[in-house]
Coordinates of C-alpha atoms and ligand atoms in Angstrom, one line a residue:
M919 CA -16.3 4.5 -11.0
K920 CA -17.9 7.1 -9.3
T921 CA -19.8 10.6 -10.7
L922 CA -19.1 12.8 -9.2
D923 CA -22.3 13.9 -7.3
Q924 CA -22.0 10.2 -5.9
I925 CA -18.2 11.9 -4.4
A926 CA -20.0 14.9 -3.9
D927 CA -22.7 13.1 -1.3
E928 CA -20.0 11.0 1.0
L929 CA -18.0 14.6 1.6
Q930 CA -19.7 16.4 3.9
G931 CA -20.1 20.3 3.4
Y932 CA -18.3 19.7 -0.6
D933 CA -18.5 23.6 -1.8
P934 CA -17.1 23.0 -5.7
Q935 CA -16.8 27.6 -4.8
A936 CA -15.0 26.6 -1.6
M937 CA -12.3 23.9 -1.7
S938 CA -9.8 23.9 1.1
A939 CA -6.6 21.6 -0.4
D940 CA -7.6 19.0 2.5
D941 CA -11.0 18.9 0.9
V942 CA -9.2 18.4 -3.2
L943 CA -7.4 15.6 -1.5
A944 CA -10.6 13.7 -0.3
F945 CA -12.4 14.1 -3.3
L946 CA -9.6 12.8 -6.0
S947 CA -8.7 10.1 -4.1
K948 CA -12.4 9.0 -4.0
L949 CA -12.6 10.1 -8.0
V950 CA -9.5 7.6 -9.2
T951 CA -8.6 4.0 -8.9
P952 CA -5.8 2.0 -10.1
V953 CA -5.1 0.5 -12.9
Q954 CA -5.8 -3.7 -13.0
D955 CA -3.0 -4.6 -15.5
V956 CA -0.4 -6.8 -14.5
L957 CA 3.6 -6.7 -16.0
E958 CA 5.6 -8.7 -15.6
L959 CA 9.3 -7.2 -17.0
P960 CA 13.0 -8.0 -16.8
L961 CA 14.4 -6.2 -14.4
F962 CA 16.5 -3.1 -16.4
E963 CA 13.0 -2.4 -17.4
A964 CA 11.2 -2.4 -14.0
L965 CA 13.2 0.7 -12.9
G966 CA 10.4 3.1 -11.3
R967 CA 7.5 0.9 -12.0
V968 CA 4.9 0.2 -8.9
L969 CA 5.3 -3.5 -7.9
A970 CA 2.1 -5.3 -8.0
E971 CA 2.7 -8.3 -5.3
D972 CA 4.6 -8.7 -2.7
V973 CA 8.3 -10.4 -3.5
I974 CA 9.0 -13.6 -1.0
S975 CA 12.6 -14.1 -0.6
P976 CA 13.0 -17.7 -2.3
F977 CA 16.2 -17.8 0.3
D978 CA 18.3 -16.6 3.0
V979 CA 20.4 -14.1 2.1
P980 CA 23.6 -13.7 2.8
P981 CA 23.1 -17.5 2.3
H982 CA 25.6 -18.7 4.8
D983 CA 27.4 -17.2 7.4
N984 CA 31.1 -15.2 6.2
S985 CA 33.6 -12.6 6.7
A986 CA 32.9 -9.0 6.4
M987 CA 36.3 -8.1 6.6
D988 CA 39.6 -9.9 5.7
G989 CA 41.1 -10.7 8.3
Y990 CA 41.9 -14.2 10.2
A991 CA 38.3 -16.5 11.2
F992 CA 38.9 -18.3 14.4
D993 CA 36.7 -18.9 17.3
G994 CA 36.0 -15.8 19.8
Q995 CA 36.0 -17.8 22.5
Q996 CA 39.2 -17.7 23.4
L997 CA 39.3 -14.2 23.3
S998 CA 40.3 -12.8 26.9
A999 CA 40.2 -9.3 28.4
D1000 CA 43.7 -8.5 29.2
A1001 CA 45.8 -11.3 27.6
P1002 CA 47.3 -11.5 24.2
L1003 CA 46.0 -13.9 21.7
E1004 CA 48.2 -15.9 19.7
L1005 CA 47.2 -18.7 17.2
Q1006 CA 48.6 -20.3 14.1
V1007 CA 47.2 -19.5 10.1
M1008 CA 46.1 -22.7 8.7
G1009 CA 45.0 -21.9 5.4
T1010 CA 42.7 -19.3 3.6
A1011 CA 39.2 -19.4 3.0
L1012 CA 38.8 -17.6 -1.0
A1013 CA 35.2 -16.2 -1.4
G1014 CA 33.6 -18.3 -3.2
K1015 CA 34.3 -21.0 -3.1
A1016 CA 34.2 -23.0 1.0
W1017 CA 37.2 -24.3 3.2
Q1018 CA 37.4 -27.7 3.9
G1019 CA 39.2 -28.8 6.9
S1020 CA 39.2 -28.4 10.2
V1021 CA 40.1 -26.3 12.6
N1022 CA 41.5 -26.9 17.0
A1023 CA 41.4 -24.5 19.7
G1024 CA 45.0 -22.1 18.6
Q1025 CA 44.3 -21.9 15.3
C1026 CA 42.4 -19.7 12.2
V1027 CA 42.5 -19.3 8.6
K1028 CA 43.3 -16.1 7.0
I1029 CA 39.3 -15.5 5.4
M1030 CA 38.7 -12.9 2.8
T1031 CA 36.0 -11.0 2.8
G1032 CA 32.5 -12.5 1.3
A1033 CA 34.0 -16.3 2.6
I1034 CA 32.0 -18.5 4.0
M1035 CA 32.9 -18.7 7.7
P1036 CA 35.0 -22.1 8.3
Q1037 CA 32.9 -24.7 10.6
G1038 CA 32.6 -23.5 13.8
L1039 CA 34.4 -20.5 13.6
D1040 CA 32.7 -17.4 14.7
T1041 CA 34.5 -13.9 14.6
V1042 CA 36.6 -12.3 12.4
V1043 CA 40.2 -10.1 13.1
P1044 CA 41.1 -8.1 10.2
Q1045 CA 44.3 -7.6 8.9
E1046 CA 45.3 -4.4 9.9
F1047 CA 44.8 -6.0 14.0
V1048 CA 46.9 -8.5 14.4
K1049 CA 51.3 -9.1 14.1
L1050 CA 52.2 -11.8 11.4
S1051 CA 54.9 -14.8 12.7
Q1052 CA 56.4 -16.8 10.3
V1053 CA 58.5 -19.9 12.0
G1054 CA 59.7 -21.5 9.3
E1055 CA 56.4 -23.4 7.1
T1056 CA 53.9 -22.3 9.9
S1057 CA 52.6 -18.2 9.8
R1058 CA 51.0 -17.4 13.9
I1059 CA 49.4 -14.4 14.5
T1060 CA 48.8 -12.2 17.9
I1061 CA 45.7 -10.2 18.3
P1062 CA 45.7 -8.0 20.8
P1063 CA 43.4 -7.9 24.6
G1064 CA 40.5 -5.6 24.9
L1065 CA 40.1 -5.1 20.4
L1066 CA 37.5 -7.3 20.2
R1067 CA 34.1 -8.8 21.0
T1068 CA 33.2 -13.1 20.2
G1069 CA 31.0 -12.6 16.5
D1070 CA 32.5 -9.9 15.4
N1071 CA 32.5 -9.7 11.7
R1072 CA 30.9 -11.8 11.2
R1073 CA 27.9 -11.4 8.7
R1074 CA 24.8 -13.8 10.2
R1075 CA 23.3 -16.2 7.3
G1076 CA 19.7 -14.8 6.9
E1077 CA 20.8 -11.5 8.2
D1078 CA 20.0 -8.8 4.7
L1079 CA 16.8 -11.3 4.4
M1080 CA 14.7 -14.3 5.7
Q1081 CA 14.1 -17.1 3.6
G1082 CA 9.9 -17.0 3.3
K1083 CA 9.4 -13.4 4.2
P1084 CA 8.8 -10.3 2.3
A1085 CA 11.6 -8.3 0.6
L1086 CA 9.4 -6.1 -0.9
Q1087 CA 6.1 -4.8 -0.7
K1088 CA 3.1 -4.2 -3.3
S1089 CA 2.8 -0.6 -3.8
E1090 CA 6.7 0.3 -3.7
P1091 CA 8.2 2.4 -6.8
L1092 CA 11.1 0.0 -8.1
T1093 CA 14.3 2.2 -7.0
P1094 CA 17.5 1.5 -7.4
A1095 CA 17.7 -0.5 -3.9
R1096 CA 14.3 -2.5 -5.0
L1097 CA 16.4 -3.5 -8.3
G1098 CA 19.0 -4.6 -6.7
L1099 CA 17.6 -6.5 -3.5
A1100 CA 14.9 -8.4 -5.6
A1101 CA 18.3 -9.2 -8.9
S1102 CA 20.4 -10.7 -5.3
L1103 CA 16.8 -13.1 -4.4
G1104 CA 17.8 -14.6 -8.0
L1105 CA 14.6 -13.0 -9.6
K1106 CA 15.0 -12.2 -13.3
T1107 CA 11.5 -10.1 -14.0
L1108 CA 9.3 -8.8 -11.5
K1109 CA 5.3 -8.5 -11.4
T1110 CA 4.2 -4.4 -12.4
W1111 CA 1.4 -2.3 -12.3
R1112 CA 1.2 -0.9 -16.1
P1113 CA 2.4 2.7 -15.9
L1114 CA -0.9 5.8 -16.7
R1115 CA -0.2 6.2 -19.6
V1116 CA -1.7 11.1 -19.5
A1117 CA -2.4 12.8 -21.7
Y1118 CA -1.9 16.7 -21.7
F1119 CA -1.8 19.8 -24.0
S1120 CA -2.0 23.3 -23.6
T1121 CA -5.0 25.5 -24.5
G1122 CA -4.8 29.2 -25.4
D1123 CA -5.1 31.1 -28.4
E1124 CA -2.0 33.6 -26.7
I1125 CA -0.2 29.7 -26.5
L1126 CA 3.1 29.6 -28.8
S1127 CA 4.5 26.5 -29.8
L1128 CA 8.1 26.2 -30.3
G1129 CA 9.3 27.1 -33.2
E1130 CA 6.3 29.5 -34.4
A1131 CA 7.3 33.0 -34.8
P1132 CA 6.6 35.5 -31.5
R1133 CA 3.8 37.8 -32.0
E1134 CA 1.8 40.4 -29.8
G1135 CA 0.5 39.8 -26.7
A1136 CA 1.4 36.2 -27.4
V1137 CA 3.4 33.3 -25.1
Y1138 CA 5.7 30.2 -25.6
D1139 CA 3.9 27.1 -23.8
S1140 CA 6.0 26.3 -21.2
N1141 CA 3.7 24.4 -19.4
R1142 CA 4.0 21.2 -21.6
Y1143 CA 7.3 21.3 -20.8
T1144 CA 6.7 21.6 -17.1
V1145 CA 4.1 19.2 -17.1
F1146 CA 6.2 16.6 -19.4
G1147 CA 9.0 16.8 -17.1
M1148 CA 7.1 15.9 -13.8
L1149 CA 4.9 13.5 -15.7
S1150 CA 8.4 12.0 -16.7
R1151 CA 9.8 11.6 -12.8
M1152 CA 6.5 10.0 -12.1
G1153 CA 7.7 7.1 -14.7
C1154 CA 4.2 8.6 -17.1
Q1155 CA 3.8 7.3 -20.4
M1156 CA 3.1 10.3 -22.2
I1157 CA 0.3 11.5 -25.0
D1158 CA 1.7 14.6 -26.0
M1159 CA -1.1 16.8 -27.8
G1160 CA 0.7 19.9 -27.9
V1161 CA -1.3 23.1 -28.3
V1162 CA -4.4 23.2 -28.6
R1163 CA -6.3 26.5 -29.8
D1164 CA -10.0 27.4 -28.1
D1165 CA -11.8 26.2 -31.5
P1166 CA -15.3 23.9 -30.5
A1167 CA -13.6 21.2 -32.6
M1168 CA -10.4 21.3 -32.3
L1169 CA -10.9 21.2 -28.3
E1170 CA -13.5 18.3 -28.4
A1171 CA -11.4 16.3 -31.6
A1172 CA -8.4 16.6 -28.2
F1173 CA -10.1 15.2 -25.8
T1174 CA -12.7 12.8 -27.3
H1175 CA -8.9 10.8 -28.7
A1176 CA -7.3 11.9 -24.8
A1177 CA -9.7 10.0 -23.3
T1178 CA -9.6 7.1 -25.7
Q1179 CA -6.1 6.9 -26.0
A1180 CA -5.5 7.1 -21.8
D1181 CA -6.2 6.7 -18.2
A1182 CA -5.1 10.8 -17.8
I1183 CA -5.6 13.8 -19.1
I1184 CA -4.2 16.9 -18.1
T1185 CA -4.9 20.4 -19.7
S1186 CA -4.0 24.0 -19.0
G1187 CA -5.9 27.4 -19.1
G1188 CA -9.0 27.9 -20.2
V1189 CA -10.5 27.0 -16.6
S1190 CA -10.7 30.7 -14.9
V1191 CA -14.1 32.4 -13.6
G1192 CA -15.0 34.5 -16.3
E1193 CA -12.7 32.9 -19.6
A1194 CA -14.3 33.7 -22.8
D1195 CA -13.2 30.4 -24.5
F1196 CA -14.6 26.7 -25.3
T1197 CA -12.5 24.9 -23.2
K1198 CA -15.4 24.3 -20.4
A1199 CA -17.8 24.8 -21.9
M1200 CA -16.5 21.6 -24.1
M1201 CA -15.2 19.0 -20.9
K1202 CA -18.8 19.9 -19.9
K1203 CA -20.3 18.7 -23.0
L1204 CA -17.9 15.5 -23.0
G1205 CA -18.1 15.1 -19.9
D1206 CA -18.8 14.9 -16.2
V1207 CA -16.9 17.9 -14.9
A1208 CA -16.6 19.5 -11.8
F1209 CA -15.4 23.7 -12.1
W1210 CA -13.6 24.3 -8.5
R1211 CA -12.1 26.9 -6.8
I1212 CA -10.1 26.6 -4.1
A1213 CA -8.4 27.6 -1.3
M1214 CA -5.1 28.6 -2.4
R1215 CA -1.8 30.5 -3.6
P1216 CA -0.6 29.4 -6.6
G1217 CA -3.7 28.3 -8.2
R1218 CA -7.5 28.8 -7.4
P1219 CA -9.4 27.7 -10.4
M1220 CA -9.5 23.9 -11.5
A1221 CA -11.3 21.5 -13.1
V1222 CA -12.0 18.0 -12.5
G1223 CA -13.6 14.6 -13.2
R1224 CA -14.1 12.4 -16.6
I1225 CA -14.2 12.7 -20.1
L1226 CA -15.7 9.9 -21.0
P1227 CA -14.7 7.7 -24.3
I1228 CA -17.4 8.6 -27.1
K1229 CA -20.0 5.5 -27.3
S1230 CA -19.9 4.2 -30.5
A1231 CA -21.0 7.0 -33.5
S1232 CA -23.2 5.9 -36.0
S1233 CA -20.7 5.0 -39.6
P1234 CA -22.6 5.5 -42.6
D1235 CA -22.8 2.2 -43.6
G1236 CA -25.3 1.8 -40.3
K1237 CA -22.6 -0.9 -38.8
G1238 CA -22.3 1.1 -35.3
A1239 CA -18.0 0.9 -35.8
S1240 CA -16.1 3.6 -34.0
S1241 CA -14.7 6.3 -36.3
Y1242 CA -11.9 6.5 -32.6
K1243 CA -10.1 4.0 -32.4
Q1244 CA -11.1 1.5 -29.9
H1245 CA -10.8 2.6 -26.1
S1246 CA -8.1 1.0 -23.8
N1247 CA -10.0 2.8 -21.0
P1248 CA -14.0 2.2 -20.7
D1249 CA -14.4 5.0 -18.4
G1250 CA -13.1 7.7 -19.5
A1251 CA -10.0 9.6 -18.5
V1252 CA -9.7 11.4 -15.0
L1253 CA -9.2 15.4 -15.9
F1254 CA -6.8 17.5 -14.0
G1255 CA -7.7 21.2 -15.8
L1256 CA -5.2 22.9 -14.2
P1257 CA -5.3 27.0 -14.8
G1258 CA -3.0 28.9 -17.6
N1259 CA -0.7 30.0 -15.6
P1260 CA 2.4 28.3 -15.0
V1261 CA 3.6 28.0 -11.5
A1262 CA 0.2 27.7 -10.5
V1263 CA 0.3 24.6 -12.8
M1264 CA 3.4 23.5 -11.4
V1265 CA 1.9 23.5 -7.4
T1266 CA -1.2 22.4 -8.3
F1267 CA 0.2 19.4 -10.0
L1268 CA 2.4 18.4 -7.2
A1269 CA -0.1 19.4 -4.4
F1270 CA -2.9 17.7 -6.2
V1271 CA -2.3 15.6 -9.3
R1272 CA 0.9 14.3 -8.8
P1273 CA -0.9 11.8 -5.3
A1274 CA -4.2 11.2 -7.5
L1275 CA -2.1 9.6 -10.3
L1276 CA 0.4 7.8 -7.9
Q1277 CA -2.8 6.3 -6.5
M1278 CA -3.7 6.2 -10.4
M1279 CA -0.3 3.5 -10.0
G1280 CA -1.1 1.3 -8.1
A1281 CA 1.7 3.5 -5.9
S1282 CA 1.3 3.7 -2.0
T1283 CA 0.2 7.4 -1.6
A1284 CA 1.8 8.9 1.6
P1285 CA 2.7 11.9 1.5
A1286 CA 6.9 12.2 0.8
P1287 CA 7.9 13.8 4.6
Q1288 CA 8.0 17.8 4.6
L1289 CA 11.5 18.9 6.5
K1290 CA 10.8 21.9 8.7
A1291 CA 13.2 24.6 8.4
R1292 CA 13.0 28.2 10.0
S1293 CA 12.1 31.1 7.3
M1294 CA 14.4 34.2 6.7
E1295 CA 12.1 36.7 5.9
A1296 CA 8.7 38.2 7.1
I1297 CA 5.5 36.7 5.2
R1298 CA 2.2 37.8 5.0
K1299 CA -0.2 35.3 4.6
K1300 CA -3.8 35.5 5.8
P1301 CA -5.6 31.9 7.6
G1302 CA -7.8 30.7 5.0
R1303 CA -6.1 29.2 2.2
T1304 CA -2.9 27.3 1.8
E1305 CA 0.0 29.8 0.0
Y1306 CA 2.7 27.9 -1.4
Q1307 CA 6.1 29.7 -1.7
R1308 CA 8.7 28.8 -3.6
G1309 CA 12.3 29.0 -1.8
W1310 CA 15.4 27.8 -1.5
V1311 CA 16.4 25.5 1.5
S1312 CA 20.3 26.0 3.2
T1313 CA 22.3 24.7 6.5
A1314 CA 22.6 26.8 8.3
P1315 CA 26.2 28.2 10.0
D1316 CA 24.1 26.4 13.2
G1317 CA 23.5 22.9 11.4
S1318 CA 19.7 23.9 10.9
L1319 CA 17.9 24.5 7.9
Q1320 CA 17.0 27.9 6.6
V1321 CA 14.8 29.1 3.6
K1322 CA 14.2 32.3 1.9
T1323 CA 11.8 32.7 -0.7
T1324 CA 13.7 33.2 -4.3
G1325 CA 11.8 36.7 -5.0
S1326 CA 8.5 37.6 -6.8
Q1327 CA 6.0 35.3 -5.5
G1328 CA 3.2 36.5 -8.8
S1329 CA 2.1 33.0 -10.1
G1330 CA 3.0 33.1 -14.0
V1331 CA 6.9 34.3 -12.8
L1332 CA 8.6 30.2 -14.0
R1333 CA 12.3 32.9 -12.7
S1334 CA 11.7 32.2 -8.9
M1335 CA 10.0 28.1 -9.3
A1336 CA 13.3 27.5 -11.9
E1337 CA 15.3 29.7 -8.9
A1338 CA 13.8 27.8 -5.5
N1339 CA 14.6 24.0 -4.4
G1340 CA 11.6 23.3 -2.6
L1341 CA 7.9 25.3 -2.4
M1342 CA 7.1 26.1 1.3
V1343 CA 3.4 25.2 2.8
L1344 CA 2.0 27.2 4.7
H1345 CA -1.2 25.9 5.5
H1346 CA -4.6 26.5 5.8
T1347 CA -5.4 27.7 9.6
Q1348 CA -1.5 29.4 9.6
G1349 CA -1.6 33.5 9.9
N1350 CA 1.7 35.4 9.2
V1351 CA 5.1 33.8 9.3
A1352 CA 7.8 35.6 11.2
I1353 CA 11.3 35.6 11.1
G1354 CA 12.9 32.3 12.2
D1355 CA 9.5 31.0 12.7
E1356 CA 9.8 27.0 11.7
V1357 CA 8.0 25.9 8.3
D1358 CA 7.1 23.1 6.5
V1359 CA 8.7 22.3 3.5
M1360 CA 7.4 19.8 0.3
M1361 CA 11.3 19.4 -0.9
F1362 CA 11.7 19.1 -5.1
D1363 CA 14.5 16.4 -5.1
S1364 CA 12.0 14.2 -3.2
V1365 CA 9.7 14.5 -6.1
I1366 CA 10.3 16.5 -9.0
Ligands
AMP715 P1 -5.6 31.0 -18.2 O1 -5.9 30.3 -17.0 O2 -5.9 30.5 -19.5 O3 -6.1 32.4 -17.7 O4 -4.5 31.6 -18.2 C1 -3.9 32.4 -17.2 C2 -2.2 32.5 -18.0 O5 -1.7 32.1 -17.6 C3 -2.6 33.8 -18.8 O6 -1.6 34.9 -18.9 C4 -1.7 32.7 -20.1 O7 -1.5 33.8 -21.1 C5 -0.6 32.3 -19.0 N1 -0.3 31.2 -20.0 C6 -1.9 30.2 -20.1 N2 -1.5 28.8 -20.5 C7 0.0 29.0 -20.7 C8 0.9 28.0 -20.9 N3 0.9 27.1 -22.0 N4 2.2 28.4 -21.6 C9 2.5 30.2 -20.9 N5 2.0 30.4 -20.1 C10 0.8 30.3 -19.3
MG716 MG1 -7.0 31.4 -21.5

């Protein structure tokens, strides 16, 4: 575990008062470390978990050459470019058992999709392409010329997965397709990194929990719900700690509880400049925390660091028993102190917290690809900060992608976030956007 000072020394020109989005990502990637505990999980419980080891294919998939169609299997050498091919049907190969018997020139076997290719046969003609004729007990098919090539409609042994080769790789999150692939190898369990435990709470005396009566100057807590949603989509185990008042004792209890229980703590509110509350003071007291100003919009203030677990609070009997539960994480918990404004919370989460949590989950952190879409409007943008605009991406009549903003971009306006399907990312050095300019878009579907 590195201290913030050690990380700062490793980074050139680190200035907590003037962080670019890239500086933030570089800093966070040095701050966090992947979890180490491995859980072996049954497949039905492994969705969304991250693989802790490569999965090597124990056999070839498919294990035999087999037919990709319902049709007739034959030796493709007999095909000719200009003459029809007539074959006698010798029997039927069903899926699930090998067809016994030999097939000579001029003969074929009726075959079902997935059935093992009979010995010596390499080509399948789909049944709808043949003319079938019956004389007494004997069935014959006629294949028109020019329709097939040798090897058509045959799936090769091992074409899906080769024995001894990695079928799935360490650090890959288990998607539905990857679960299916593991099952096709006969694997009942997979070794995954344990899920990340993330505690979160909202701060601020003006923040109401749902169910509380409205009062003047107060707003309902929306941040806990957006944070909950984004953490759920990432497969984190969540510890919801509610709204914590601007009260030193309550804040201290919340932070120390979170630091003993969780790998990461996400708070919202109380980190802006001139904030007259106790949140920042408590973060400083209980941990190693930096307070940043980030050149971005929305966002800007953010606290980052680590809340350290209480070592050994001395007990009245002098035996040193802690009044806190045994902490699961001796290094404490990584702190993401997000701003209070609801859209700033979501944007800083997507831009910074999400990549850091993925790294902690042992997942590959390659950024999700961004789309390019043509802006349907002019947007004023100052170089020197990264701006995230809530947008709606749609398909233009010519088939290309276009994007327009979803209205007021105020950092507290959750409506324009709720109406958006992506965030336009206007990069640090970028200036004004003209109508028709291409902009990068982070689509919500790929992340939340
Ligand atoms: P702060 O960063 O604490 O100064 O908060 C900035 C703005 O965000 C203020 O208008 C707060 O009322 C609002 N805010 C802070 N926390 C929340 C929350 N949990 N839910 C909704 N709005 C919030
Ligand atoms: Mg506040």
